[in-house]
Amino acid sequence: MVLNALFLYLTSKHVQRSEQTAQKNSMRKHHQRLQVKFLIVYTLWVVLWGPYVTVNQTVNSTNIVVYYTQIFSLFETLADPFIFSALDNRLYNAFPWIMKFKRRRIHPVIKWTGNDGYFYQTWDTNFPSYEFALVQYPGRSSRFGEEPIRTLKEYIQQLDKWLVPSIRKPCVFIGHSLGSAISFALAKHMVDMEKKNEMIKLMVMLGKGPPHLEDPVESFLTMTDAEIAAELKKMSDPSTATFYDDPDIMQMITPILKADSLVADELQPKTMLDIPIIVYGGDKEENVDEAFLKRWTELTTVKDLFRVRMFHGHHMFHSECGENVLKCLKEDLTNIVEKPEQ
C-alpha cells in the first residue's frame, strides 16, 4: 500500500510538470483520469479487504469480528472483476475503430482525425444534441503500437466491418486532413454498395483538398526527417510548434506520417455524391487555398448547400480558432442536418 501510494504521488508530480501544449494537455487529462481510477480501486480495496488483513493478525480467529471481515474480504474478491470492468472503458469499447464520448439518442457525428482523440471531447460537450464518435486509426492514441494502415482499400475494408454496422441513425461525417479523404472514400463505398448511404446527411471536410485532385502540398514520402519536422511546425498551431522539436516524438510519429502519406496520395475517382459537403480551411496554409478547396463542389450534386469557410489559421486552424470553428459548425449542422425536409 505504501509503495502504491508513493507511485501515485510520483505520477501526480510527473503530470503536473507536463508542458502546457494542446497535445500534452490531453495526455495530462488522460493521466488524471487514470489517477482517479487508481484511487477508486485502492479505496475499495482498503475498505473491503484492509480490515480482514488487520483483524486477522490481531484478533482471535473465533471472534465474530473476524467472521464479518472475512465476509467483506470474500465480497471484495468476488467484486474485483466487476470493479475493474466498470473502470476500464476499453471493455465497453469492443470496437477498436470507434471511440464514443456520451451516448445520446440523435444525430451521431463521426469524426475522422489523426490527432489525439481527447482533444475532441471539448467538441462533444458543445453539442448536447449530438453523439460524437471518433474514428481511431491504428498506431494512434489507445491503438498506439499497432501497425499503421498504408492503403485506402484496407481502410475501407476495416471501416466497412467495424464502423458501418454501428450506423443506425442519420449521421454527419467530419474529416480533417487524411480523415477527409478516408471519409469521402467510405461514403462513396456506402453509396456504391447501397449500404446505409442515406444515413449520411452532411460531410464536413477540414484542411484537405478534394481527393480526385493531386495535393499541391509536398508529400512526406519525399522529405527527410528534418524536413518533416520543419513542415509540421509550419502547419501546426504556433503555440504547439515546439512539440516537434523533441527527437523522440519525431522518431515515434514519422513512420505513421509516412504511412498516412501513402494513403493521402492515392487519387480517388471523380464521383459526385448526393450528399451535402461543407469545407473548412485555414487562410495561412500554403497551397491549400480557398480556390483549391472550392473544387470539392465537383464531388457533390447538392450545389445549393455547398460552401467553403476560411479561418485565420494554419493546417491546424481548428485548434487555433477553436471557438469560431465550433460556432460555424453549429450553424452548418442547424441549417442542414436539423432543417426539416420539405
CSV table of C-alpha atoms in Angstrom, one decimal:
chain,number,residue,atom,x,y,z
A,1,MET,CA,0.0,0.0,0.0
A,2,VAL,CA,2.9,2.4,0.9
A,3,LEU,CA,4.6,1.6,-2.5
A,4,ASN,CA,1.3,2.2,-4.4
A,5,ALA,CA,0.7,5.5,-2.6
A,6,LEU,CA,4.3,6.5,-3.4
A,7,PHE,CA,3.7,5.6,-7.1
A,8,LEU,CA,0.5,7.7,-7.2
A,9,TYR,CA,2.3,10.7,-5.7
A,10,LEU,CA,5.2,10.4,-8.2
A,11,THR,CA,2.9,10.1,-11.2
A,12,SER,CA,0.9,13.1,-10.0
A,13,LYS,CA,4.1,15.2,-9.8
A,14,HIS,CA,5.0,14.0,-13.3
A,15,VAL,CA,1.7,15.1,-14.7
A,16,GLN,CA,1.9,18.5,-13.0
A,17,ARG,CA,5.3,19.0,-14.8
A,18,SER,CA,3.8,18.3,-18.2
A,19,GLU,CA,4.2,21.1,-20.7
A,20,GLN,CA,1.1,23.2,-21.4
A,21,THR,CA,0.5,22.3,-25.0
A,22,ALA,CA,-2.6,21.0,-26.7
A,23,GLN,CA,-1.3,17.5,-27.1
A,24,LYS,CA,0.3,17.5,-23.6
A,25,ASN,CA,-2.8,18.8,-22.0
A,26,SER,CA,-4.9,15.9,-23.5
A,27,MET,CA,-2.3,13.5,-22.1
A,28,ARG,CA,-2.5,15.2,-18.7
A,29,LYS,CA,-6.3,14.7,-18.7
A,30,HIS,CA,-5.8,11.1,-19.6
A,31,HIS,CA,-3.3,10.6,-16.7
A,32,GLN,CA,-5.6,12.4,-14.3
A,33,ARG,CA,-8.4,10.0,-15.2
A,34,LEU,CA,-6.1,7.1,-14.6
A,35,GLN,CA,-5.2,8.5,-11.2
A,36,VAL,CA,-8.9,8.8,-10.2
A,37,LYS,CA,-9.5,5.2,-11.2
A,38,PHE,CA,-6.4,4.2,-9.2
A,39,LEU,CA,-7.8,5.9,-6.1
A,40,ILE,CA,-11.2,4.3,-6.5
A,41,VAL,CA,-9.7,0.8,-6.8
A,42,TYR,CA,-7.4,1.2,-3.8
A,43,THR,CA,-10.1,2.9,-1.7
A,44,LEU,CA,-12.4,-0.1,-2.3
A,45,TRP,CA,-9.5,-2.4,-1.6
A,46,VAL,CA,-8.7,-0.7,1.7
A,47,VAL,CA,-12.4,-0.6,2.8
A,48,LEU,CA,-13.3,-4.2,1.9
A,49,TRP,CA,-10.1,-6.2,2.2
A,50,GLY,CA,-8.0,-4.0,4.6
A,51,PRO,CA,-10.0,-4.8,7.7
A,52,TYR,CA,-9.5,-8.5,7.2
A,53,VAL,CA,-5.7,-8.1,6.9
A,54,THR,CA,-5.6,-6.1,10.1
A,55,VAL,CA,-8.1,-8.0,12.2
A,56,ASN,CA,-6.8,-11.4,11.2
A,57,GLN,CA,-3.4,-10.5,12.7
A,58,THR,CA,-4.7,-9.2,15.9
A,59,VAL,CA,-8.0,-10.9,16.9
A,60,ASN,CA,-8.7,-14.5,17.8
A,61,SER,CA,-10.0,-16.4,14.8
A,62,THR,CA,-13.2,-17.4,16.6
A,63,ASN,CA,-14.2,-13.7,17.2
A,64,ILE,CA,-17.3,-12.5,15.4
A,65,VAL,CA,-15.3,-9.6,14.0
A,66,VAL,CA,-13.1,-11.9,12.1
A,67,TYR,CA,-16.2,-13.6,10.6
A,68,TYR,CA,-17.5,-10.3,9.3
A,69,THR,CA,-14.2,-9.1,7.9
A,70,GLN,CA,-13.8,-12.5,6.1
A,71,ILE,CA,-17.2,-11.8,4.5
A,72,PHE,CA,-16.0,-8.4,3.4
A,73,SER,CA,-12.8,-9.9,2.0
A,74,LEU,CA,-14.8,-12.6,0.1
A,75,PHE,CA,-17.1,-9.9,-1.3
A,76,GLU,CA,-14.1,-7.9,-2.4
A,77,THR,CA,-12.6,-10.9,-4.2
A,78,LEU,CA,-15.8,-11.6,-6.0
A,79,ALA,CA,-16.4,-8.0,-6.9
A,80,ASP,CA,-12.9,-7.4,-8.3
A,81,PRO,CA,-13.7,-8.4,-11.9
A,82,PHE,CA,-16.8,-6.2,-11.9
A,83,ILE,CA,-14.9,-3.2,-10.4
A,84,PHE,CA,-12.1,-3.4,-12.9
A,85,SER,CA,-14.5,-3.9,-15.8
A,86,ALA,CA,-16.5,-0.8,-14.7
A,87,LEU,CA,-13.4,1.3,-14.5
A,88,ASP,CA,-11.7,0.1,-17.7
A,89,ASN,CA,-13.8,1.6,-20.5
A,90,ARG,CA,-11.9,-0.4,-23.1
A,91,LEU,CA,-14.2,-3.3,-22.1
A,92,TYR,CA,-17.1,-1.2,-23.3
A,93,ASN,CA,-15.4,-0.2,-26.4
A,94,ALA,CA,-15.1,-3.6,-28.0
A,95,PHE,CA,-14.7,-2.0,-31.5
A,96,PRO,CA,-11.2,-0.6,-31.6
A,97,TRP,CA,-12.0,1.7,-34.5
A,98,ILE,CA,-14.7,3.7,-32.6
A,99,MET,CA,-14.2,5.9,-29.6
A,100,LYS,CA,-17.6,7.2,-28.3
A,101,PHE,CA,-18.0,10.0,-25.8
A,102,LYS,CA,-21.5,10.5,-24.4
A,103,ARG,CA,-24.3,8.2,-25.7
A,104,ARG,CA,-27.2,10.3,-27.0
A,105,ARG,CA,-30.3,9.4,-28.9
A,106,ILE,CA,-30.0,11.6,-32.0
A,107,HIS,CA,-27.6,12.7,-34.8
A,108,PRO,CA,-24.3,10.8,-34.5
A,109,VAL,CA,-21.3,12.9,-35.6
A,110,ILE,CA,-18.5,10.7,-36.8
A,111,LYS,CA,-15.1,12.5,-36.6
A,112,TRP,CA,-12.1,11.3,-38.6
A,113,THR,CA,-8.7,12.5,-37.5
A,114,GLY,CA,-5.1,11.6,-36.9
A,115,ASN,CA,-4.9,13.6,-33.7
A,116,ASP,CA,-5.3,12.6,-30.1
A,117,GLY,CA,-9.0,11.8,-29.6
A,118,TYR,CA,-9.1,13.5,-26.2
A,119,PHE,CA,-8.8,16.9,-28.0
A,120,TYR,CA,-12.3,16.4,-29.4
A,121,GLN,CA,-14.0,15.9,-26.1
A,122,THR,CA,-14.5,19.6,-26.0
A,123,TRP,CA,-16.4,19.4,-29.3
A,124,ASP,CA,-18.7,16.8,-27.8
A,125,THR,CA,-19.6,19.0,-24.8
A,126,ASN,CA,-20.5,21.8,-27.2
A,127,PHE,CA,-23.1,19.7,-29.0
A,128,PRO,CA,-25.5,18.3,-26.4
A,129,SER,CA,-28.0,17.1,-29.1
A,130,TYR,CA,-25.3,15.1,-31.0
A,131,GLU,CA,-23.5,11.9,-30.2
A,132,PHE,CA,-19.8,12.2,-31.1
A,133,ALA,CA,-17.8,9.2,-32.2
A,134,LEU,CA,-14.1,9.4,-33.1
A,135,VAL,CA,-12.6,7.1,-35.7
A,136,GLN,CA,-9.3,5.9,-34.2
A,137,TYR,CA,-6.6,4.9,-36.7
A,138,PRO,CA,-4.1,2.1,-35.9
A,139,GLY,CA,-0.9,3.5,-34.4
A,140,ARG,CA,-2.6,6.4,-32.5
A,141,SER,CA,-4.0,7.1,-29.1
A,142,SER,CA,-5.3,3.9,-27.5
A,143,ARG,CA,-4.1,2.0,-30.6
A,144,PHE,CA,-0.5,3.1,-30.3
A,145,GLY,CA,1.8,0.2,-31.1
A,146,GLU,CA,-0.4,-1.2,-33.9
A,147,GLU,CA,0.9,-1.2,-37.4
A,148,PRO,CA,-0.5,1.8,-39.4
A,149,ILE,CA,-2.5,1.2,-42.5
A,150,ARG,CA,-0.9,2.0,-45.8
A,151,THR,CA,-3.7,1.7,-48.4
A,152,LEU,CA,-7.1,3.3,-48.8
A,153,LYS,CA,-8.6,-0.1,-49.7
A,154,GLU,CA,-7.6,-1.5,-46.3
A,155,TYR,CA,-9.1,1.5,-44.5
A,156,ILE,CA,-12.4,0.9,-46.3
A,157,GLN,CA,-12.4,-2.8,-45.6
A,158,GLN,CA,-11.8,-2.3,-41.9
A,159,LEU,CA,-14.4,0.6,-41.6
A,160,ASP,CA,-17.0,-1.4,-43.6
A,161,LYS,CA,-16.5,-4.1,-41.0
A,162,TRP,CA,-16.3,-2.0,-37.8
A,163,LEU,CA,-18.0,1.3,-38.4
A,164,VAL,CA,-20.8,0.9,-41.0
A,165,PRO,CA,-22.7,-1.7,-38.9
A,166,SER,CA,-22.8,0.7,-36.0
A,167,ILE,CA,-24.5,3.5,-38.0
A,168,ARG,CA,-28.2,3.2,-37.1
A,169,LYS,CA,-29.3,6.9,-37.2
A,170,PRO,CA,-28.8,9.8,-39.5
A,171,CYS,CA,-25.2,11.0,-39.1
A,172,VAL,CA,-22.6,13.5,-40.1
A,173,PHE,CA,-19.0,12.8,-41.3
A,174,ILE,CA,-16.4,15.3,-40.2
A,175,GLY,CA,-12.9,14.7,-41.6
A,176,HIS,CA,-9.6,16.6,-41.0
A,177,SER,CA,-6.7,16.2,-43.4
A,178,LEU,CA,-6.3,12.5,-44.2
A,179,GLY,CA,-9.7,12.0,-42.5
A,180,SER,CA,-11.4,14.0,-45.2
A,181,ALA,CA,-10.1,11.6,-47.9
A,182,ILE,CA,-11.0,8.5,-45.9
A,183,SER,CA,-14.5,9.7,-45.0
A,184,PHE,CA,-15.2,10.6,-48.6
A,185,ALA,CA,-14.0,7.2,-49.8
A,186,LEU,CA,-16.2,5.4,-47.3
A,187,ALA,CA,-19.2,7.5,-48.2
A,188,LYS,CA,-18.6,6.5,-51.9
A,189,HIS,CA,-18.3,2.9,-50.9
A,190,MET,CA,-21.6,3.1,-48.9
A,191,VAL,CA,-23.3,4.6,-51.9
A,192,ASP,CA,-21.8,2.0,-54.3
A,193,MET,CA,-22.9,-0.9,-52.1
A,194,GLU,CA,-26.2,0.8,-51.2
A,195,LYS,CA,-25.3,0.3,-47.6
A,196,LYS,CA,-26.8,2.9,-45.3
A,197,ASN,CA,-25.6,5.8,-47.5
A,198,GLU,CA,-29.0,7.5,-47.0
A,199,MET,CA,-27.9,7.9,-43.3
A,200,ILE,CA,-25.2,10.4,-44.2
A,201,LYS,CA,-26.8,13.8,-44.0
A,202,LEU,CA,-23.7,16.0,-44.3
A,203,MET,CA,-19.9,15.8,-44.8
A,204,VAL,CA,-17.6,18.5,-43.3
A,205,MET,CA,-14.1,18.4,-44.7
A,206,LEU,CA,-11.3,20.3,-42.9
A,207,GLY,CA,-7.8,21.2,-44.2
A,208,LYS,CA,-7.7,19.0,-47.3
A,209,GLY,CA,-8.3,19.5,-51.0
A,210,PRO,CA,-10.7,17.2,-53.0
A,211,PRO,CA,-9.3,13.7,-53.2
A,212,HIS,CA,-9.7,13.4,-57.0
A,213,LEU,CA,-7.0,16.1,-57.5
A,214,GLU,CA,-3.3,15.9,-56.8
A,215,ASP,CA,-2.4,17.5,-53.5
A,216,PRO,CA,-0.3,20.7,-54.1
A,217,VAL,CA,1.4,20.1,-50.7
A,218,GLU,CA,4.7,18.1,-51.0
A,219,SER,CA,4.3,14.5,-49.7
A,220,PHE,CA,6.1,13.4,-46.5
A,221,LEU,CA,7.4,10.5,-48.5
A,222,THR,CA,9.8,12.7,-50.4
A,223,MET,CA,11.0,14.6,-47.3
A,224,THR,CA,13.8,13.9,-44.9
A,225,ASP,CA,13.0,13.5,-41.2
A,226,ALA,CA,14.3,17.1,-40.6
A,227,GLU,CA,12.1,18.4,-43.4
A,228,ILE,CA,9.1,16.7,-42.0
A,229,ALA,CA,9.7,18.2,-38.6
A,230,ALA,CA,10.0,21.7,-40.1
A,231,GLU,CA,6.9,21.2,-42.2
A,232,LEU,CA,4.9,20.0,-39.1
A,233,LYS,CA,6.0,23.2,-37.2
A,234,LYS,CA,4.9,25.3,-40.2
A,235,MET,CA,1.5,23.5,-40.3
A,236,SER,CA,0.7,23.4,-36.6
A,237,ASP,CA,-0.8,25.8,-34.2
A,238,PRO,CA,2.2,28.1,-33.3
A,239,SER,CA,1.5,27.6,-29.6
A,240,THR,CA,2.3,23.8,-30.0
A,241,ALA,CA,5.1,24.0,-32.7
A,242,THR,CA,7.9,23.3,-30.2
A,243,PHE,CA,6.3,19.8,-29.7
A,244,TYR,CA,8.1,18.7,-32.9
A,245,ASP,CA,11.5,19.7,-31.6
A,246,ASP,CA,11.6,16.6,-29.5
A,247,PRO,CA,13.6,14.0,-31.4
A,248,ASP,CA,12.0,11.1,-29.5
A,249,ILE,CA,8.5,12.3,-30.5
A,250,MET,CA,9.6,12.7,-34.1
A,251,GLN,CA,11.1,9.2,-34.2
A,252,MET,CA,7.8,7.9,-32.9
A,253,ILE,CA,5.4,9.7,-35.3
A,254,THR,CA,7.4,9.9,-38.5
A,255,PRO,CA,6.6,6.3,-39.7
A,256,ILE,CA,2.9,7.0,-39.0
A,257,LEU,CA,3.0,10.2,-41.1
A,258,LYS,CA,4.7,8.4,-44.0
A,259,ALA,CA,2.1,5.7,-43.9
A,260,ASP,CA,-0.6,8.4,-43.9
A,261,SER,CA,1.0,9.9,-47.0
A,262,LEU,CA,0.8,6.7,-48.9
A,263,VAL,CA,-3.0,6.8,-48.3
A,264,ALA,CA,-3.4,10.5,-48.8
A,265,ASP,CA,-1.5,10.4,-52.1
A,266,GLU,CA,-3.9,7.9,-53.6
A,267,LEU,CA,-6.2,9.7,-56.2
A,268,GLN,CA,-9.8,8.8,-56.0
A,269,PRO,CA,-12.3,8.7,-58.9
A,270,LYS,CA,-14.2,11.9,-59.6
A,271,THR,CA,-17.6,10.7,-58.3
A,272,MET,CA,-20.4,13.1,-57.4
A,273,LEU,CA,-22.3,12.0,-54.3
A,274,ASP,CA,-25.8,13.1,-53.4
A,275,ILE,CA,-24.6,14.3,-50.0
A,276,PRO,CA,-24.1,18.0,-49.0
A,277,ILE,CA,-20.4,19.0,-48.5
A,278,ILE,CA,-19.1,21.9,-46.4
A,279,VAL,CA,-15.4,22.7,-46.5
A,280,TYR,CA,-13.3,24.5,-43.8
A,281,GLY,CA,-9.8,25.7,-44.4
A,282,GLY,CA,-7.0,27.8,-42.9
A,283,ASP,CA,-6.1,31.0,-44.7
A,284,LYS,CA,-2.4,30.7,-43.5
A,285,GLU,CA,-2.0,27.2,-45.0
A,286,GLU,CA,0.2,27.5,-48.1
A,287,ASN,CA,-1.0,25.9,-51.3
A,288,VAL,CA,-4.3,24.6,-49.9
A,289,ASP,CA,-6.1,27.9,-50.6
A,290,GLU,CA,-9.8,28.8,-50.9
A,291,ALA,CA,-9.8,28.3,-54.7
A,292,PHE,CA,-8.5,24.8,-54.4
A,293,LEU,CA,-10.9,23.9,-51.6
A,294,LYS,CA,-13.8,25.2,-53.7
A,295,ARG,CA,-13.2,22.3,-56.1
A,296,TRP,CA,-14.9,20.0,-53.6
A,297,THR,CA,-18.0,21.2,-55.3
A,298,GLU,CA,-17.1,18.8,-58.1
A,299,LEU,CA,-17.9,15.9,-55.8
A,300,THR,CA,-21.4,16.8,-54.7
A,301,THR,CA,-24.7,17.1,-56.5
A,302,VAL,CA,-26.1,19.3,-53.7
A,303,LYS,CA,-24.7,22.5,-55.1
A,304,ASP,CA,-27.0,24.9,-53.2
A,305,LEU,CA,-25.7,23.8,-49.8
A,306,PHE,CA,-22.0,23.7,-50.8
A,307,ARG,CA,-19.8,26.4,-49.2
A,308,VAL,CA,-16.2,27.0,-48.1
A,309,ARG,CA,-15.4,28.7,-44.8
A,310,MET,CA,-11.9,30.1,-44.2
A,311,PHE,CA,-10.4,30.6,-40.8
A,312,HIS,CA,-7.5,32.6,-39.7
A,313,GLY,CA,-5.0,29.8,-39.1
A,314,HIS,CA,-2.7,27.1,-40.4
A,315,HIS,CA,-3.4,23.4,-41.1
A,316,MET,CA,-4.4,23.0,-37.5
A,317,PHE,CA,-6.8,26.0,-37.7
A,318,HIS,CA,-9.4,24.1,-35.7
A,319,SER,CA,-7.0,24.3,-32.7
A,320,GLU,CA,-6.1,28.0,-33.3
A,321,CYS,CA,-9.6,29.2,-34.0
A,322,GLY,CA,-11.5,26.6,-31.9
A,323,GLU,CA,-14.4,28.8,-30.8
A,324,ASN,CA,-15.0,30.2,-34.3
A,325,VAL,CA,-14.9,26.7,-35.8
A,326,LEU,CA,-17.4,25.3,-33.3
A,327,LYS,CA,-19.7,28.3,-33.9
A,328,CYS,CA,-19.7,27.7,-37.6
A,329,LEU,CA,-20.1,24.0,-37.2
A,330,LYS,CA,-23.2,24.6,-35.1
A,331,GLU,CA,-24.6,26.9,-37.8
A,332,ASP,CA,-24.0,24.3,-40.5
A,333,LEU,CA,-25.5,21.4,-38.5
A,334,THR,CA,-28.5,23.5,-37.7
A,335,ASN,CA,-29.1,24.7,-41.3
A,336,ILE,CA,-28.5,21.4,-42.9
A,337,VAL,CA,-29.0,18.4,-40.6
A,338,GLU,CA,-31.7,19.8,-38.3
A,339,LYS,CA,-33.6,21.6,-41.1
A,340,PRO,CA,-37.0,19.9,-41.6
A,341,GLU,CA,-37.3,18.2,-45.0
A,342,GLN,CA,-39.6,20.0,-47.4
